C-alpha atoms as a PDB file:
ATOM      1  CA  UNK A   1      -1.640  -6.258  -4.409  1.00  0.00           C
ATOM      2  CA  UNK A   2       0.616  -6.039  -7.399  1.00  0.00           C
ATOM      3  CA  UNK A   3       2.193  -3.071  -8.199  1.00  0.00           C
ATOM      4  CA  UNK A   4      -0.207  -1.909 -11.450  1.00  0.00           C
ATOM      5  CA  UNK A   5       2.581  -1.383 -13.825  1.00  0.00           C
ATOM      6  CA  UNK A   6       2.725  -5.260 -13.486  1.00  0.00           C
ATOM      7  CA  UNK A   7      -0.795  -5.868 -13.587  1.00  0.00           C
ATOM      8  CA  UNK A   8      -0.954  -3.515 -16.660  1.00  0.00           C
ATOM      9  CA  UNK A   9       1.962  -2.647 -18.277  1.00  0.00           C
ATOM     10  CA  UNK A  10       1.783   0.453 -21.009  1.00  0.00           C
ATOM     11  CA  UNK A  11      -1.457   1.436 -19.031  1.00  0.00           C
ATOM     12  CA  UNK A  12      -0.948   5.551 -19.086  1.00  0.00           C
ATOM     13  CA  UNK A  13      -0.246   7.235 -16.573  1.00  0.00           C
ATOM     14  CA  UNK A  14      -0.214   4.695 -13.844  1.00  0.00           C
ATOM     15  CA  UNK A  15      -0.641   4.964 -10.710  1.00  0.00           C
ATOM     16  CA  UNK A  16      -1.080   3.811  -6.946  1.00  0.00           C
ATOM     17  CA  UNK A  17      -2.446   6.616  -4.739  1.00  0.00           C
ATOM     18  CA  UNK A  18      -3.796   3.974  -2.160  1.00  0.00           C
ATOM     19  CA  UNK A  19      -4.083   0.890  -1.444  1.00  0.00           C
ATOM     20  CA  UNK A  20      -6.346  -0.828  -3.150  1.00  0.00           C
ATOM     21  CA  UNK A  21      -7.223   2.180  -5.669  1.00  0.00           C
ATOM     22  CA  UNK A  22      -5.009   2.508  -8.933  1.00  0.00           C
ATOM     23  CA  UNK A  23      -5.759   5.596 -11.193  1.00  0.00           C
ATOM     24  CA  UNK A  24      -4.568   5.754 -14.623  1.00  0.00           C
ATOM     25  CA  UNK A  25      -5.810   6.811 -18.314  1.00  0.00           C
ATOM     26  CA  UNK A  26      -7.751   5.276 -20.460  1.00  0.00           C
ATOM     27  CA  UNK A  27      -6.991   1.559 -20.518  1.00  0.00           C
ATOM     28  CA  UNK A  28      -7.289  -0.175 -23.723  1.00  0.00           C
ATOM     29  CA  UNK A  29      -9.034  -3.832 -23.482  1.00  0.00           C
ATOM     30  CA  UNK A  30      -5.891  -6.150 -22.700  1.00  0.00           C
ATOM     31  CA  UNK A  31      -5.922  -3.437 -19.521  1.00  0.00           C
ATOM     32  CA  UNK A  32      -8.973  -4.273 -18.166  1.00  0.00           C
ATOM     33  CA  UNK A  33      -8.433  -8.298 -18.597  1.00  0.00           C
ATOM     34  CA  UNK A  34      -5.497  -8.009 -16.568  1.00  0.00           C
ATOM     35  CA  UNK A  35      -7.102  -6.017 -13.973  1.00  0.00           C
ATOM     36  CA  UNK A  36      -9.938  -8.495 -13.679  1.00  0.00           C
ATOM     37  CA  UNK A  37      -7.500 -11.343 -13.503  1.00  0.00           C
ATOM     38  CA  UNK A  38      -5.598  -9.274 -10.751  1.00  0.00           C
ATOM     39  CA  UNK A  39      -8.986  -8.919  -8.652  1.00  0.00           C
ATOM     40  CA  UNK A  40     -10.120  -5.939  -9.260  1.00  0.00           C
ATOM     41  CA  UNK A  41     -13.758  -5.478  -8.693  1.00  0.00           C
ATOM     42  CA  UNK A  42     -14.579  -1.902  -9.920  1.00  0.00           C
ATOM     43  CA  UNK A  43     -13.674   0.285 -12.903  1.00  0.00           C
ATOM     44  CA  UNK A  44     -14.422   4.077 -12.196  1.00  0.00           C
ATOM     45  CA  UNK A  45     -14.646   5.959 -15.937  1.00  0.00           C
ATOM     46  CA  UNK A  46     -14.573   9.744 -15.622  1.00  0.00           C
ATOM     47  CA  UNK A  47     -14.869  10.110 -19.361  1.00  0.00           C
ATOM     48  CA  UNK A  48     -17.981  12.229 -20.717  1.00  0.00           C
ATOM     49  CA  UNK A  49     -19.954  10.293 -23.049  1.00  0.00           C
ATOM     50  CA  UNK A  50     -18.249  12.258 -26.214  1.00  0.00           C
ATOM     51  CA  UNK A  51     -15.194  11.287 -25.559  1.00  0.00           C
ATOM     52  CA  UNK A  52     -13.995   8.287 -27.541  1.00  0.00           C
ATOM     53  CA  UNK A  53     -12.422   5.303 -25.408  1.00  0.00           C
ATOM     54  CA  UNK A  54     -11.336   3.317 -28.469  1.00  0.00           C
ATOM     55  CA  UNK A  55     -13.734   0.417 -27.084  1.00  0.00           C
ATOM     56  CA  UNK A  56     -16.434  -0.632 -25.653  1.00  0.00           C
ATOM     57  CA  UNK A  57     -15.658  -0.253 -21.848  1.00  0.00           C
ATOM     58  CA  UNK A  58     -18.966  -0.926 -20.107  1.00  0.00           C
ATOM     59  CA  UNK A  59     -19.039  -3.782 -22.263  1.00  0.00           C
ATOM     60  CA  UNK A  60     -15.359  -4.927 -21.550  1.00  0.00           C
ATOM     61  CA  UNK A  61     -15.198  -4.617 -17.994  1.00  0.00           C
ATOM     62  CA  UNK A  62     -18.761  -5.965 -16.953  1.00  0.00           C
ATOM     63  CA  UNK A  63     -17.888  -9.559 -19.704  1.00  0.00           C
ATOM     64  CA  UNK A  64     -14.787  -9.454 -17.375  1.00  0.00           C
ATOM     65  CA  UNK A  65     -16.233  -9.879 -14.137  1.00  0.00           C
ATOM     66  CA  UNK A  66     -16.020  -6.007 -12.927  1.00  0.00           C
ATOM     67  CA  UNK A  67     -18.286  -3.294 -12.207  1.00  0.00           C
ATOM     68  CA  UNK A  68     -18.524  -0.405 -14.610  1.00  0.00           C
ATOM     69  CA  UNK A  69     -19.225   2.797 -13.406  1.00  0.00           C
ATOM     70  CA  UNK A  70     -19.282   6.297 -15.453  1.00  0.00           C
ATOM     71  CA  UNK A  71     -18.845   9.338 -13.421  1.00  0.00           C
ATOM     72  CA  UNK A  72     -18.869  11.743 -16.535  1.00  0.00           C
ATOM     73  CA  UNK A  73     -16.594  14.851 -15.365  1.00  0.00           C
ATOM     74  CA  UNK A  74     -15.394  17.816 -18.256  1.00  0.00           C
ATOM     75  CA  UNK A  75     -12.405  19.534 -18.261  1.00  0.00           C
ATOM     76  CA  UNK A  76     -13.711  22.694 -17.600  1.00  0.00           C
ATOM     77  CA  UNK A  77     -14.946  22.739 -14.408  1.00  0.00           C
ATOM     78  CA  UNK A  78     -16.992  19.971 -11.388  1.00  0.00           C
ATOM     79  CA  UNK A  79     -19.741  19.627  -9.419  1.00  0.00           C
ATOM     80  CA  UNK A  80     -20.309  19.088  -5.865  1.00  0.00           C
ATOM     81  CA  UNK A  81     -22.093  15.824  -6.316  1.00  0.00           C
ATOM     82  CA  UNK A  82     -19.242  14.556  -8.157  1.00  0.00           C
ATOM     83  CA  UNK A  83     -17.232  14.997  -6.099  1.00  0.00           C
ATOM     84  CA  UNK A  84     -19.816  13.326  -3.709  1.00  0.00           C
ATOM     85  CA  UNK A  85     -20.753  10.656  -5.217  1.00  0.00           C
ATOM     86  CA  UNK A  86     -16.582   9.673  -6.188  1.00  0.00           C
ATOM     87  CA  UNK A  87     -16.055   9.798  -2.489  1.00  0.00           C
ATOM     88  CA  UNK A  88     -19.114   7.070  -1.980  1.00  0.00           C
ATOM     89  CA  UNK A  89     -17.572   4.603  -3.942  1.00  0.00           C
ATOM     90  CA  UNK A  90     -13.831   5.371  -2.459  1.00  0.00           C
ATOM     91  CA  UNK A  91     -15.866   5.228   0.628  1.00  0.00           C
ATOM     92  CA  UNK A  92     -16.965   0.972  -0.164  1.00  0.00           C
ATOM     93  CA  UNK A  93     -14.250  -1.406   0.581  1.00  0.00           C
ATOM     94  CA  UNK A  94     -16.731  -3.690  -1.640  1.00  0.00           C
ATOM     95  CA  UNK A  95     -16.146  -1.910  -4.719  1.00  0.00           C
ATOM     96  CA  UNK A  96     -12.356  -2.160  -4.290  1.00  0.00           C
ATOM     97  CA  UNK A  97      -9.793  -2.557  -5.499  1.00  0.00           C
ATOM     98  CA  UNK A  98     -10.794  -0.295  -7.888  1.00  0.00           C
ATOM     99  CA  UNK A  99      -9.229   1.438 -11.183  1.00  0.00           C
ATOM    100  CA  UNK A 100     -10.034   5.337 -10.940  1.00  0.00           C
ATOM    101  CA  UNK A 101      -9.430   6.794 -15.135  1.00  0.00           C
ATOM    102  CA  UNK A 102      -9.935   9.991 -17.184  1.00  0.00           C
ATOM    103  CA  UNK A 103      -8.098   9.808 -20.699  1.00  0.00           C
ATOM    104  CA  UNK A 104      -4.861  11.258 -18.709  1.00  0.00           C
ATOM    105  CA  UNK A 105      -5.467  11.200 -14.885  1.00  0.00           C
ATOM    106  CA  UNK A 106      -5.699  14.956 -14.639  1.00  0.00           C
ATOM    107  CA  UNK A 107      -9.144  14.646 -14.168  1.00  0.00           C
ATOM    108  CA  UNK A 108      -8.874  11.545 -11.430  1.00  0.00           C
ATOM    109  CA  UNK A 109      -5.766  13.462  -9.305  1.00  0.00           C
ATOM    110  CA  UNK A 110      -8.934  16.638  -9.280  1.00  0.00           C
ATOM    111  CA  UNK A 111     -11.490  13.663  -8.023  1.00  0.00           C
ATOM    112  CA  UNK A 112      -8.762  12.506  -4.887  1.00  0.00           C
ATOM    113  CA  UNK A 113      -7.892  15.524  -3.320  1.00  0.00           C
ATOM    114  CA  UNK A 114     -11.008  15.870  -1.269  1.00  0.00           C
ATOM    115  CA  UNK A 115     -10.989  11.804  -0.993  1.00  0.00           C
ATOM    116  CA  UNK A 116      -7.808  12.213   0.643  1.00  0.00           C
ATOM    117  CA  UNK A 117      -8.130  15.076   2.720  1.00  0.00           C
ATOM    118  CA  UNK A 118     -11.429  14.286   3.770  1.00  0.00           C
ATOM    119  CA  UNK A 119     -11.961  10.842   4.065  1.00  0.00           C
ATOM    120  CA  UNK A 120      -7.618   9.508   4.079  1.00  0.00           C
ATOM    121  CA  UNK A 121      -6.397  12.379   6.687  1.00  0.00           C
ATOM    122  CA  UNK A 122      -4.396  13.548   4.600  1.00  0.00           C
ATOM    123  CA  UNK A 123      -3.269  17.387   5.148  1.00  0.00           C
ATOM    124  CA  UNK A 124      -3.952  19.329   1.760  1.00  0.00           C
ATOM    125  CA  UNK A 125      -0.176  20.128   0.797  1.00  0.00           C
ATOM    126  CA  UNK A 126       0.108  15.551   0.603  1.00  0.00           C
ATOM    127  CA  UNK A 127      -3.376  15.387  -0.778  1.00  0.00           C
ATOM    128  CA  UNK A 128      -1.989  18.161  -3.979  1.00  0.00           C
ATOM    129  CA  UNK A 129       1.630  16.114  -4.048  1.00  0.00           C
ATOM    130  CA  UNK A 130      -0.244  13.014  -4.135  1.00  0.00           C
ATOM    131  CA  UNK A 131      -2.897  13.679  -6.852  1.00  0.00           C
ATOM    132  CA  UNK A 132       0.352  15.408  -9.182  1.00  0.00           C
ATOM    133  CA  UNK A 133       1.743  12.578  -9.095  1.00  0.00           C
ATOM    134  CA  UNK A 134      -1.080  10.640 -10.405  1.00  0.00           C
ATOM    135  CA  UNK A 135      -1.494  13.217 -13.292  1.00  0.00           C
ATOM    136  CA  UNK A 136      -3.748  16.061 -12.388  1.00  0.00           C
ATOM    137  CA  UNK A 137      -1.914  19.237 -14.484  1.00  0.00           C
ATOM    138  CA  UNK A 138      -4.713  21.150 -13.997  1.00  0.00           C
ATOM    139  CA  UNK A 139      -4.602  24.709 -11.772  1.00  0.00           C
ATOM    140  CA  UNK A 140      -8.262  24.980 -12.143  1.00  0.00           C
ATOM    141  CA  UNK A 141      -9.582  21.754 -10.867  1.00  0.00           C
ATOM    142  CA  UNK A 142      -6.445  21.577  -8.303  1.00  0.00           C
ATOM    143  CA  UNK A 143      -8.772  25.205  -7.466  1.00  0.00           C
ATOM    144  CA  UNK A 144     -11.766  23.284  -7.437  1.00  0.00           C
ATOM    145  CA  UNK A 145     -11.158  20.679  -5.307  1.00  0.00           C
ATOM    146  CA  UNK A 146      -9.509  22.557  -2.386  1.00  0.00           C
ATOM    147  CA  UNK A 147     -12.637  24.402  -2.568  1.00  0.00           C
ATOM    148  CA  UNK A 148     -14.451  21.616  -1.751  1.00  0.00           C
ATOM    149  CA  UNK A 149     -12.766  19.932   0.614  1.00  0.00           C
ATOM    150  CA  UNK A 150     -12.559  23.336   2.806  1.00  0.00           C
ATOM    151  CA  UNK A 151     -16.482  23.761   2.221  1.00  0.00           C
ATOM    152  CA  UNK A 152     -16.775  19.897   3.674  1.00  0.00           C
ATOM    153  CA  UNK A 153     -13.771  19.937   6.107  1.00  0.00           C
ATOM    154  CA  UNK A 154     -15.302  19.286   9.797  1.00  0.00           C
ATOM    155  CA  UNK A 155     -14.091  22.479  12.270  1.00  0.00           C
ATOM    156  CA  UNK A 156     -12.773  21.565  15.556  1.00  0.00           C
END
């Protein structure tokens, strides 16, 4: 798969933390159409209903032939069910390649941490480094993501 920066030039905080998973801040209509042309199947939008996207993202995504999933997540905290749903999306190969985005990629990074640890086999440090590399800046969200991961890790 081509690099996300080649597929969607100018996409804020674009990253590729996993094969077939791109992360970013808010895409515009051309970014979404370019992703569809490149073979992306799903767009996972973490923004809440009250956040302005600058377009009817759901319609643009569906018209481009991709699945749109809204998994609203605030800036302050994350519920276990949000981590659970995100992990379900990420472990479903039929939804990849996928773009996961919020407004800046901060929330994307937070949701990635448990997935990287629990589903991809990364250690905590690697997961935090990867999440920070794609936009995670919030210490509170990082702490919450690590709490969730620790609570769900299988103990020998």
